[in-house]
Amino acid sequence: MVMAERVVAPSRRRLTRDDWADAALAAIADGGLAAVAVEPLAVRLGATKGSFYWHFANREALLDAALARWEERSTTAVIREIAAASDDPRDQLRLLFIRVIDAAERDSIGPALLSAASHPVVAPVLARVTKARIGVIVALFERLGFAPDKARSRALLAYSTYLGHGQLAHSTPGLLPRTNEERRAYLDHALHVLTN
Amino acid sequence: MVMAERVVAPSRRRLTRDDWADAALAAIADGGLAAVAVEPLAVRLGATKGSFYWHFANREALLDAALARWEERSTTAVIREIAAASDDPRDQLRLLFIRVIDAAERDSIGPALLSAASHPVVAPVLARVTKARIGVIVALFERLGFAPDKARSRALLAYSTYLGHGQLAHSTPGLLPRTNEERRAYLDHALHVLTN
DNA sequence: GTTCTTCCATGCGCTAGCGTATGGTCATGG
DNA sequence: CCATGACCATACGCTAGCGCATGGAAGAAC
């Protein structure tokens, strides 16, 4: 696919910390954590390491900044949208699944970070995001009438299923339902199984 | 110069292809695919690259050999054990989950490979293993009385849940049930949800 | 329009790891 | 008893990437 395409716009614009952080996220999305390398990123941004080491102490600092941005986006954003869309927990759960599943298929930062879960910089971020997400789901199940412990079990199950689905979609998409109709039926079935 | 101090191996035994492949699997288990590096492996085996490049053309050939071994173990072995243990599909499913879950927690080759699912050498192996495993689960659900399409949905759900559970166990174990009792209850609940 | 600060380019040294070249050792069969 | 081939060690070249050091350019301050 597309390789490092240099910014054609001869924008001699100066770069910011956030420019680098976003570039890092883009690199993670299509190449994993290992693709966050200073020199290739510099090429991609039409700059050099000189710029980078002005804005960041080292590669790890870049990762920190990038992951912080991702964490922000991954917690507040979706949660707000869900809350705004409906009041019915059933609808919310459905919407959550839809949103979150196709987010995972379109934008692969999440999966890429899961692939690097043991990395010392990634681990705490991932832990916080996971905890927040599961918390939301637990609350939904409780509002659906499940007792707290059952709600927690179901939420873990649901979140595990989501994670696993992402893995399958990523590693062996051929085994999953392909047409939109099949996908909808599968989703309905999944929600039915998980909520009954 | 520094004398070549023999690191561990008191055994002067000559190495085989399989020795290298097993060492590679061990490296994958505790360091991921990137940890399969010729020179570190050589040190670990008390040998040098000279030996390695006698047995293998290059690093990729080593990966091929290692993954072939893993594939063999991951498909035939467990499946045979399940079939031998019981005839009741319910028991078999339960046993499958138990086996496979603590296999994933004890031996982390599977998760490590999932983390590298997009690697060209890993992808086809993973696809075959996944397909085989899901096939087994589909068959179990059919024997439980589910219609083929429902059986398939449930099997996908179950396998996704397993994969996701592995992810959680690996990335944020604190969120999962900790005591054996809780774990058993969680497993029962999961099986109940997935089979009813 | 000097001067000061911010931002960036260039070039260097360093490390880890891949792959190759070449020669040495050791068991075995002739 | 030696010659052959399987096995391995050593030393080398090569690449990618990190991090640093230094010298500018480009605005802003005055």
Tab-separated table of C-alpha atoms (C1' of nucleotides) in Angstrom:
chain	number	residue	atom	x	y	z
A	1	MET	CA	0.000	0.000	0.000
A	2	VAL	CA	1.050	3.531	0.575
A	3	MET	CA	4.545	4.063	1.736
A	4	ALA	CA	6.068	7.096	3.235
A	5	GLU	CA	4.610	9.704	1.030
A	6	ARG	CA	6.320	12.928	1.585
A	7	VAL	CA	4.109	15.883	2.272
A	8	VAL	CA	3.934	17.337	-1.176
A	9	ALA	CA	2.752	20.666	-0.001
A	10	PRO	CA	5.970	22.632	0.205
A	11	SER	CA	4.684	23.833	3.513
A	12	ARG	CA	7.857	24.819	5.192
A	13	ARG	CA	5.622	25.038	8.202
A	14	ARG	CA	7.346	24.260	11.407
A	15	LEU	CA	6.340	21.149	13.242
A	16	THR	CA	4.830	20.892	16.671
A	17	ARG	CA	4.979	18.242	19.317
A	18	ASP	CA	1.486	17.199	18.346
A	19	ASP	CA	2.439	16.799	14.719
A	20	TRP	CA	5.007	14.251	15.788
A	21	ALA	CA	2.597	12.541	18.154
A	22	ASP	CA	-0.021	12.202	15.433
A	23	ALA	CA	2.537	10.854	13.036
A	24	ALA	CA	3.495	8.326	15.676
A	25	LEU	CA	-0.127	7.217	16.020
A	26	ALA	CA	-0.407	6.880	12.279
A	27	ALA	CA	2.731	4.773	12.264
A	28	ILE	CA	1.339	2.565	15.014
A	29	ALA	CA	-1.861	2.126	13.044
A	30	ASP	CA	-0.083	0.702	10.088
A	31	GLY	CA	2.991	-0.984	11.341
A	32	GLY	CA	2.628	-1.460	15.060
A	33	LEU	CA	4.666	-0.040	17.829
A	34	ALA	CA	7.923	-0.971	16.209
A	35	ALA	CA	7.077	1.332	13.327
A	36	VAL	CA	7.469	4.297	15.607
A	37	ALA	CA	11.017	5.036	14.602
A	38	VAL	CA	12.388	8.509	14.645
A	39	GLU	CA	14.118	8.614	11.338
A	40	PRO	CA	11.371	7.116	9.188
A	41	LEU	CA	8.887	9.404	10.880
A	42	ALA	CA	11.061	12.348	10.101
A	43	VAL	CA	11.123	11.371	6.451
A	44	ARG	CA	7.378	11.030	6.457
A	45	LEU	CA	7.043	14.483	7.928
A	46	GLY	CA	9.582	15.943	5.575
A	47	ALA	CA	11.866	16.823	8.422
A	48	THR	CA	14.873	15.369	10.168
A	49	LYS	CA	15.898	14.060	13.526
A	50	GLY	CA	17.058	17.527	14.424
A	51	SER	CA	13.462	18.602	14.707
A	52	PHE	CA	12.446	15.560	16.643
A	53	TYR	CA	15.049	15.878	19.313
A	54	TRP	CA	14.095	19.455	19.806
A	55	HIS	CA	10.516	18.500	20.703
A	56	PHE	CA	11.202	15.256	22.532
A	57	ALA	CA	13.882	13.945	24.794
A	58	ASN	CA	13.828	10.546	23.120
A	59	ARG	CA	11.690	7.968	21.415
A	60	GLU	CA	9.991	6.966	24.622
A	61	ALA	CA	8.798	10.492	25.248
A	62	LEU	CA	7.179	10.420	21.841
A	63	LEU	CA	5.394	7.211	22.684
A	64	ASP	CA	4.159	8.723	25.912
A	65	ALA	CA	2.749	11.708	24.115
A	66	ALA	CA	1.136	9.649	21.383
A	67	LEU	CA	-0.442	7.205	23.801
A	68	ALA	CA	-1.759	10.021	25.926
A	69	ARG	CA	-3.577	11.395	22.919
A	70	TRP	CA	-4.961	7.997	22.082
A	71	GLU	CA	-6.106	7.395	25.621
A	72	GLU	CA	-7.992	10.640	25.666
A	73	ARG	CA	-9.717	9.862	22.410
A	74	SER	CA	-10.497	6.281	23.388
A	75	THR	CA	-12.140	6.991	26.687
A	76	THR	CA	-14.055	10.218	26.634
A	77	ALA	CA	-15.049	10.385	22.997
A	78	VAL	CA	-16.981	7.157	22.495
A	79	ILE	CA	-18.476	7.222	25.963
A	80	ARG	CA	-19.926	10.661	25.414
A	81	GLU	CA	-21.370	9.690	22.088
A	82	ILE	CA	-23.095	6.647	23.503
A	83	ALA	CA	-24.601	8.571	26.348
A	84	ALA	CA	-25.874	11.234	24.002
A	85	ALA	CA	-27.447	8.854	21.510
A	86	SER	CA	-30.042	7.115	23.620
A	87	ASP	CA	-31.297	6.484	27.098
A	88	ASP	CA	-32.210	2.864	26.678
A	89	PRO	CA	-29.361	0.657	27.876
A	90	ARG	CA	-30.211	-1.966	25.293
A	91	ASP	CA	-29.854	0.544	22.493
A	92	GLN	CA	-26.720	1.908	24.044
A	93	LEU	CA	-25.118	-1.509	24.232
A	94	ARG	CA	-26.009	-2.178	20.636
A	95	LEU	CA	-24.647	1.145	19.509
A	96	LEU	CA	-21.538	0.613	21.569
A	97	PHE	CA	-20.848	-2.681	19.856
A	98	ILE	CA	-21.447	-1.301	16.419
A	99	ARG	CA	-19.326	1.759	16.969
A	100	VAL	CA	-16.552	-0.028	18.620
A	101	ILE	CA	-16.390	-2.927	16.222
A	102	ASP	CA	-16.128	-0.914	13.110
A	103	ALA	CA	-13.800	1.484	14.823
A	104	ALA	CA	-11.543	-1.494	15.437
A	105	GLU	CA	-11.725	-2.489	11.805
A	106	ARG	CA	-11.200	0.950	10.363
A	107	ASP	CA	-8.615	2.286	12.756
A	108	SER	CA	-6.182	-0.263	13.987
A	109	ILE	CA	-4.418	1.594	16.742
A	110	GLY	CA	-6.229	-0.326	19.431
A	111	PRO	CA	-5.353	-3.766	18.074
A	112	ALA	CA	-1.803	-2.659	17.464
A	113	LEU	CA	-1.484	-1.586	21.066
A	114	LEU	CA	-2.974	-4.833	22.269
A	115	SER	CA	-0.242	-6.519	20.320
A	116	ALA	CA	2.237	-4.637	22.410
A	117	ALA	CA	0.418	-4.971	25.685
A	118	SER	CA	3.504	-5.993	27.551
A	119	HIS	CA	5.503	-2.964	26.538
A	120	PRO	CA	6.200	-0.936	29.666
A	121	VAL	CA	4.964	2.294	28.169
A	122	VAL	CA	1.847	0.766	26.681
A	123	ALA	CA	0.752	-1.430	29.567
A	124	PRO	CA	-0.487	1.244	31.974
A	125	VAL	CA	-2.318	3.150	29.267
A	126	LEU	CA	-3.995	0.010	28.082
A	127	ALA	CA	-4.918	-0.949	31.595
A	128	ARG	CA	-6.629	2.369	32.202
A	129	VAL	CA	-8.526	2.300	28.931
A	130	THR	CA	-9.612	-1.291	29.464
A	131	LYS	CA	-10.771	-0.570	32.954
A	132	ALA	CA	-12.767	2.446	31.862
A	133	ARG	CA	-14.419	0.570	29.021
A	134	ILE	CA	-15.358	-2.399	31.127
A	135	GLY	CA	-16.716	-0.046	33.736
A	136	VAL	CA	-19.059	1.430	31.191
A	137	ILE	CA	-20.270	-1.980	30.119
A	138	VAL	CA	-20.794	-3.147	33.666
A	139	ALA	CA	-22.982	-0.102	34.255
A	140	LEU	CA	-24.999	-0.906	31.172
A	141	PHE	CA	-25.613	-4.459	32.278
A	142	GLU	CA	-26.644	-3.298	35.704
A	143	ARG	CA	-29.146	-0.947	34.140
A	144	LEU	CA	-30.397	-3.933	32.200
A	145	GLY	CA	-31.336	-5.487	35.497
A	146	PHE	CA	-28.464	-7.856	36.193
A	147	ALA	CA	-27.181	-8.211	39.714
A	148	PRO	CA	-23.745	-6.604	40.204
A	149	ASP	CA	-21.718	-9.808	40.076
A	150	LYS	CA	-23.610	-11.144	37.079
A	151	ALA	CA	-23.318	-7.790	35.410
A	152	ARG	CA	-19.598	-7.878	35.902
A	153	SER	CA	-19.293	-11.392	34.493
A	154	ARG	CA	-21.342	-10.450	31.467
A	155	ALA	CA	-19.366	-7.301	30.933
A	156	LEU	CA	-16.104	-9.218	31.026
A	157	LEU	CA	-17.571	-11.729	28.650
A	158	ALA	CA	-18.799	-9.033	26.327
A	159	TYR	CA	-15.510	-7.195	26.352
A	160	SER	CA	-13.544	-10.386	25.854
A	161	THR	CA	-15.745	-11.179	22.930
A	162	TYR	CA	-15.127	-7.790	21.449
A	163	LEU	CA	-11.387	-8.150	21.850
A	164	GLY	CA	-11.405	-11.619	20.400
A	165	HIS	CA	-13.551	-10.535	17.524
A	166	GLY	CA	-11.019	-7.850	16.781
A	167	GLN	CA	-8.286	-10.457	16.782
A	168	LEU	CA	-10.191	-12.677	14.395
A	169	ALA	CA	-11.069	-9.793	12.130
A	170	HIS	CA	-7.431	-8.951	12.034
A	171	SER	CA	-5.884	-12.376	11.688
A	172	THR	CA	-8.423	-14.497	9.833
A	173	PRO	CA	-11.206	-12.306	8.488
A	174	GLY	CA	-12.287	-15.074	6.179
A	175	LEU	CA	-13.864	-16.968	9.050
A	176	LEU	CA	-16.173	-14.148	10.041
A	177	PRO	CA	-19.498	-13.254	8.458
A	178	ARG	CA	-18.840	-11.229	5.365
A	179	THR	CA	-21.978	-9.630	4.016
A	180	ASN	CA	-23.604	-6.803	5.877
A	181	GLU	CA	-26.670	-8.887	6.423
A	182	GLU	CA	-24.751	-11.765	7.908
A	183	ARG	CA	-22.844	-9.370	10.063
A	184	ARG	CA	-26.027	-7.839	11.372
A	185	ALA	CA	-27.491	-11.245	12.104
A	186	TYR	CA	-24.307	-12.257	13.870
A	187	LEU	CA	-24.317	-9.109	15.944
A	188	ASP	CA	-27.956	-9.623	16.872
A	189	HIS	CA	-27.277	-13.174	17.825
A	190	ALA	CA	-24.274	-12.164	19.891
A	191	LEU	CA	-26.227	-9.480	21.713
A	192	HIS	CA	-29.028	-11.928	22.305
A	193	VAL	CA	-26.710	-14.515	23.749
A	194	LEU	CA	-24.951	-11.972	25.928
A	195	THR	CA	-28.038	-10.270	27.275
A	196	ASN	CA	-30.382	-13.182	27.902
B	1	MET	CA	40.865	-11.436	23.253
B	2	VAL	CA	38.040	-12.650	25.375
B	3	MET	CA	37.987	-16.375	25.599
B	4	ALA	CA	34.755	-17.945	24.584
B	5	GLU	CA	33.424	-18.874	27.969
B	6	ARG	CA	30.851	-21.580	27.713
B	7	VAL	CA	27.750	-19.910	29.022
B	8	VAL	CA	25.591	-22.697	30.302
B	9	ALA	CA	25.844	-25.814	28.319
B	10	PRO	CA	27.888	-28.362	30.070
B	11	SER	CA	26.683	-30.618	27.307
B	12	ARG	CA	29.055	-30.504	24.448
B	13	ARG	CA	26.431	-32.225	22.391
B	14	ARG	CA	26.012	-31.080	18.863
B	15	LEU	CA	22.862	-29.257	17.997
B	16	THR	CA	20.111	-30.324	15.674
B	17	ARG	CA	17.644	-28.380	13.620
B	18	ASP	CA	14.998	-29.181	16.183
B	19	ASP	CA	17.104	-27.853	19.013
B	20	TRP	CA	17.163	-24.520	17.262
B	21	ALA	CA	13.463	-24.653	16.502
B	22	ASP	CA	12.608	-25.379	20.118
B	23	ALA	CA	14.850	-22.591	21.279
B	24	ALA	CA	13.032	-20.302	18.890
B	25	LEU	CA	9.673	-21.330	20.349
B	26	ALA	CA	10.990	-20.684	23.829
B	27	ALA	CA	12.161	-17.270	22.727
B	28	ILE	CA	8.762	-16.514	21.235
B	29	ALA	CA	7.110	-17.554	24.465
B	30	ASP	CA	8.994	-15.032	26.476
B	31	GLY	CA	9.762	-12.148	24.230
B	32	GLY	CA	7.574	-12.438	21.201
B	33	LEU	CA	8.537	-12.961	17.637
B	34	ALA	CA	11.142	-10.234	17.740
B	35	ALA	CA	13.033	-12.219	20.319
B	36	VAL	CA	13.856	-14.824	17.727
B	37	ALA	CA	17.250	-13.453	16.928
B	38	VAL	CA	20.027	-15.668	15.784
B	39	GLU	CA	22.834	-14.404	17.900
B	40	PRO	CA	21.027	-14.293	21.254
B	41	LEU	CA	19.662	-17.748	20.549
B	42	ALA	CA	23.128	-18.994	19.830
B	43	VAL	CA	24.327	-17.661	23.154
B	44	ARG	CA	21.441	-19.320	24.889
B	45	LEU	CA	22.326	-22.600	23.266
B	46	GLY	CA	25.997	-22.227	23.985
B	47	ALA	CA	26.799	-22.132	20.303
B	48	THR	CA	27.465	-19.579	17.632
B	49	LYS	CA	25.998	-18.415	14.387
B	50	GLY	CA	28.232	-20.828	12.608
B	51	SER	CA	26.053	-23.635	13.839
B	52	PHE	CA	22.845	-21.846	13.023
B	53	TYR	CA	23.703	-21.075	9.447
B	54	TRP	CA	24.677	-24.634	8.937
B	55	HIS	CA	21.187	-25.834	9.865
B	56	PHE	CA	19.138	-22.991	8.410
B	57	ALA	CA	19.362	-20.756	5.406
B	58	ASN	CA	18.299	-17.728	7.377
B	59	ARG	CA	16.166	-16.462	10.217
B	60	GLU	CA	12.962	-16.935	8.291
B	61	ALA	CA	13.670	-20.614	7.757
B	62	LEU	CA	14.004	-20.951	11.499
B	63	LEU	CA	10.635	-19.293	12.010
B	64	ASP	CA	9.085	-21.643	9.506
B	65	ALA	CA	10.435	-24.660	11.288
B	66	ALA	CA	9.422	-23.404	14.707
B	67	LEU	CA	5.908	-22.510	13.643
B	68	ALA	CA	5.459	-25.851	11.949
B	69	ARG	CA	6.242	-27.558	15.223
B	70	TRP	CA	3.821	-25.307	17.066
B	71	GLU	CA	1.085	-25.878	14.549
B	72	GLU	CA	1.402	-29.598	14.900
B	73	ARG	CA	1.217	-29.415	18.655
B	74	SER	CA	-1.660	-26.949	18.637
B	75	THR	CA	-3.973	-28.848	16.381
B	76	THR	CA	-3.638	-32.566	16.819
B	77	ALA	CA	-2.613	-32.722	20.444
B	78	VAL	CA	-5.443	-30.930	22.225
B	79	ILE	CA	-8.081	-32.220	19.876
B	80	ARG	CA	-7.102	-35.806	20.507
B	81	GLU	CA	-7.096	-35.306	24.233
B	82	ILE	CA	-10.583	-33.826	24.210
B	83	ALA	CA	-11.972	-36.618	22.137
B	84	ALA	CA	-10.421	-39.210	24.375
B	85	ALA	CA	-11.624	-37.710	27.629
B	86	SER	CA	-15.368	-37.885	27.210
B	87	ASP	CA	-18.206	-38.472	24.843
B	88	ASP	CA	-20.561	-35.846	26.146
B	89	PRO	CA	-20.204	-32.660	24.092
B	90	ARG	CA	-20.992	-30.547	27.136
B	91	ASP	CA	-18.134	-32.094	29.069
B	92	GLN	CA	-15.892	-31.806	26.075
B	93	LEU	CA	-16.611	-28.125	25.687
B	94	ARG	CA	-15.939	-27.536	29.327
B	95	LEU	CA	-12.719	-29.479	29.224
B	96	LEU	CA	-11.702	-27.678	26.073
B	97	PHE	CA	-12.148	-24.317	27.737
B	98	ILE	CA	-10.292	-25.325	30.843
B	99	ARG	CA	-7.395	-26.857	28.965
B	100	VAL	CA	-7.100	-24.140	26.502
B	101	ILE	CA	-7.400	-21.289	28.949
B	102	ASP	CA	-4.727	-22.432	31.279
B	103	ALA	CA	-2.578	-23.474	28.371
B	104	ALA	CA	-2.798	-19.867	27.252
B	105	GLU	CA	-1.762	-18.650	30.667
B	106	ARG	CA	1.025	-21.102	31.222
B	107	ASP	CA	2.521	-21.168	27.770
B	108	SER	CA	2.313	-17.926	25.942
B	109	ILE	CA	3.304	-18.922	22.448
B	110	GLY	CA	-0.230	-18.617	21.172
B	111	PRO	CA	-0.768	-15.097	22.449
B	112	ALA	CA	2.647	-14.085	21.231
B	113	LEU	CA	1.793	-15.295	17.755
B	114	LEU	CA	-1.526	-13.500	17.830
B	115	SER	CA	0.456	-10.387	18.565
B	116	ALA	CA	2.280	-10.948	15.322
B	117	ALA	CA	-0.709	-12.068	13.315
B	118	SER	CA	0.149	-9.842	10.414
B	119	HIS	CA	3.646	-11.213	9.996
B	120	PRO	CA	3.793	-12.967	6.632
B	121	VAL	CA	5.259	-16.142	8.055
B	122	VAL	CA	2.874	-16.274	10.985
B	123	ALA	CA	-0.370	-15.393	9.245
B	124	PRO	CA	-0.974	-18.620	7.305
B	125	VAL	CA	-0.072	-20.825	10.251
B	126	LEU	CA	-2.370	-18.883	12.496
B	127	ALA	CA	-5.151	-19.045	9.965
B	128	ARG	CA	-4.919	-22.817	9.723
B	129	VAL	CA	-4.842	-23.305	13.468
B	130	THR	CA	-7.735	-20.935	13.999
B	131	LYS	CA	-9.802	-22.605	11.367
B	132	ALA	CA	-9.155	-26.049	12.807
B	133	ARG	CA	-10.022	-24.959	16.314
B	134	ILE	CA	-13.209	-23.218	15.316
B	135	GLY	CA	-14.172	-26.265	13.304
B	136	VAL	CA	-13.922	-28.407	16.402
B	137	ILE	CA	-16.067	-26.003	18.377
B	138	VAL	CA	-18.687	-25.801	15.657
B	139	ALA	CA	-18.942	-29.565	15.706
B	140	LEU	CA	-19.390	-29.534	19.455
B	141	PHE	CA	-22.204	-27.021	19.258
B	142	GLU	CA	-23.899	-29.008	16.569
B	143	ARG	CA	-23.736	-32.070	18.738
B	144	LEU	CA	-25.327	-29.954	21.456
B	145	GLY	CA	-28.320	-29.605	19.192
B	146	PHE	CA	-27.808	-26.208	17.626
B	147	ALA	CA	-28.676	-25.701	13.989
B	148	PRO	CA	-25.607	-25.314	11.755
B	149	ASP	CA	-25.770	-21.553	11.398
B	150	LYS	CA	-26.453	-21.024	15.090
B	151	ALA	CA	-23.727	-23.456	15.941
B	152	ARG	CA	-21.330	-21.499	13.829
B	153	SER	CA	-22.298	-18.201	15.420
B	154	ARG	CA	-21.886	-19.641	18.868
B	155	ALA	CA	-18.590	-21.187	17.994
B	156	LEU	CA	-17.286	-17.884	16.702
B	157	LEU	CA	-18.559	-16.199	19.812
B	158	ALA	CA	-16.961	-18.790	22.025
B	159	TYR	CA	-13.646	-18.617	20.251
B	160	SER	CA	-13.684	-14.839	20.240
B	161	THR	CA	-14.346	-14.911	23.935
B	162	TYR	CA	-11.442	-17.230	24.458
B	163	LEU	CA	-9.121	-15.034	22.456
B	164	GLY	CA	-10.298	-11.926	24.231
B	165	HIS	CA	-9.945	-13.562	27.569
B	166	GLY	CA	-6.387	-14.376	26.701
B	167	GLN	CA	-5.773	-10.761	25.826
B	168	LEU	CA	-7.210	-9.569	29.096
B	169	ALA	CA	-5.304	-12.130	31.080
B	170	HIS	CA	-2.190	-10.942	29.403
B	171	SER	CA	-2.719	-7.186	29.479
B	172	THR	CA	-4.795	-6.479	32.544
B	173	PRO	CA	-5.058	-9.576	34.677
B	174	GLY	CA	-6.240	-7.483	37.593
B	175	LEU	CA	-9.658	-7.128	36.052
B	176	LEU	CA	-10.301	-10.843	35.849
B	177	PRO	CA	-11.494	-13.123	38.637
B	178	ARG	CA	-8.552	-14.045	40.760
B	179	THR	CA	-9.334	-16.845	43.145
B	180	ASN	CA	-9.852	-20.330	41.841
B	181	GLU	CA	-13.408	-20.290	43.075
B	182	GLU	CA	-14.212	-17.057	41.291
B	183	ARG	CA	-12.591	-18.355	38.192
B	184	ARG	CA	-14.638	-21.493	38.279
B	185	ALA	CA	-17.820	-19.515	38.789
B	186	TYR	CA	-16.885	-17.232	35.926
B	187	LEU	CA	-16.203	-20.171	33.659
B	188	ASP	CA	-19.504	-21.774	34.580
B	189	HIS	CA	-21.322	-18.565	33.941
B	190	ALA	CA	-19.595	-18.136	30.610
B	191	LEU	CA	-20.433	-21.656	29.529
B	192	HIS	CA	-23.990	-21.158	30.647
B	193	VAL	CA	-24.353	-17.962	28.676
B	194	LEU	CA	-22.749	-19.473	25.601
B	195	THR	CA	-24.688	-22.726	25.593
B	196	ASN	CA	-28.187	-21.568	26.536
C	1	DG	C1'	18.811	46.161	12.077
C	2	DT	C1'	21.067	43.939	15.735
C	3	DT	C1'	20.175	40.432	19.164
C	4	DC	C1'	17.879	36.571	21.253
C	5	DT	C1'	15.080	32.503	21.037
C	6	DT	C1'	13.068	28.934	18.736
C	7	DC	C1'	13.302	25.585	15.606
C	8	DC	C1'	15.715	22.592	12.398
C	9	DA	C1'	19.649	20.231	9.306
C	10	DT	C1'	23.805	17.767	9.032
C	11	DG	C1'	26.999	14.714	10.482
C	12	DC	C1'	29.047	11.681	13.856
C	13	DG	C1'	29.522	7.674	17.013
C	14	DC	C1'	27.365	3.632	18.829
C	15	DT	C1'	24.679	-0.761	19.105
C	16	DA	C1'	22.199	-4.981	17.696
C	17	DG	C1'	21.456	-7.959	14.531
C	18	DC	C1'	21.706	-10.340	9.713
C	19	DG	C1'	24.299	-12.833	6.597
C	20	DT	C1'	28.958	-14.601	4.538
C	21	DA	C1'	33.581	-16.449	4.194
C	22	DT	C1'	36.893	-19.235	5.698
C	23	DG	C1'	39.059	-22.462	8.223
C	24	DG	C1'	39.125	-25.824	12.127
C	25	DT	C1'	37.512	-30.279	14.580
C	26	DC	C1'	35.807	-34.756	15.051
C	27	DA	C1'	33.635	-39.058	13.916
C	28	DT	C1'	33.359	-42.578	10.668
C	29	DG	C1'	34.177	-45.711	6.782
C	30	DG	C1'	37.474	-47.340	3.629
D	1	DC	C1'	45.437	-44.222	9.520
D	2	DC	C1'	43.810	-40.973	6.781
D	3	DA	C1'	40.288	-38.683	4.099
D	4	DT	C1'	35.804	-37.110	3.798
D	5	DG	C1'	31.918	-34.777	5.149
D	6	DA	C1'	29.134	-33.037	8.842
D	7	DC	C1'	29.276	-29.666	12.161
D	8	DC	C1'	30.885	-25.495	14.277
D	9	DA	C1'	33.885	-21.034	15.618
D	10	DT	C1'	35.753	-16.720	14.363
D	11	DA	C1'	35.945	-12.701	12.067
D	12	DC	C1'	34.158	-9.606	8.937
D	13	DG	C1'	30.991	-6.388	6.248
D	14	DC	C1'	26.529	-4.307	6.127
D	15	DT	C1'	22.172	-2.037	7.627
D	16	DA	C1'	18.776	0.401	10.563
D	17	DG	C1'	18.068	2.992	14.065
D	18	DC	C1'	19.131	5.796	18.558
D	19	DG	C1'	21.061	9.707	20.509
D	20	DC	C1'	24.281	13.820	20.598
D	21	DA	C1'	26.719	17.982	19.100
D	22	DT	C1'	27.104	21.771	16.535
D	23	DG	C1'	25.974	25.265	13.275
D	24	DG	C1'	22.897	27.662	11.232
D	25	DA	C1'	17.979	29.941	9.572
D	26	DA	C1'	13.683	32.397	10.778
D	27	DG	C1'	11.123	35.167	13.303
D	28	DA	C1'	10.262	38.084	17.345
D	29	DA	C1'	12.131	41.931	20.621
D	30	DC	C1'	14.050	45.900	21.182
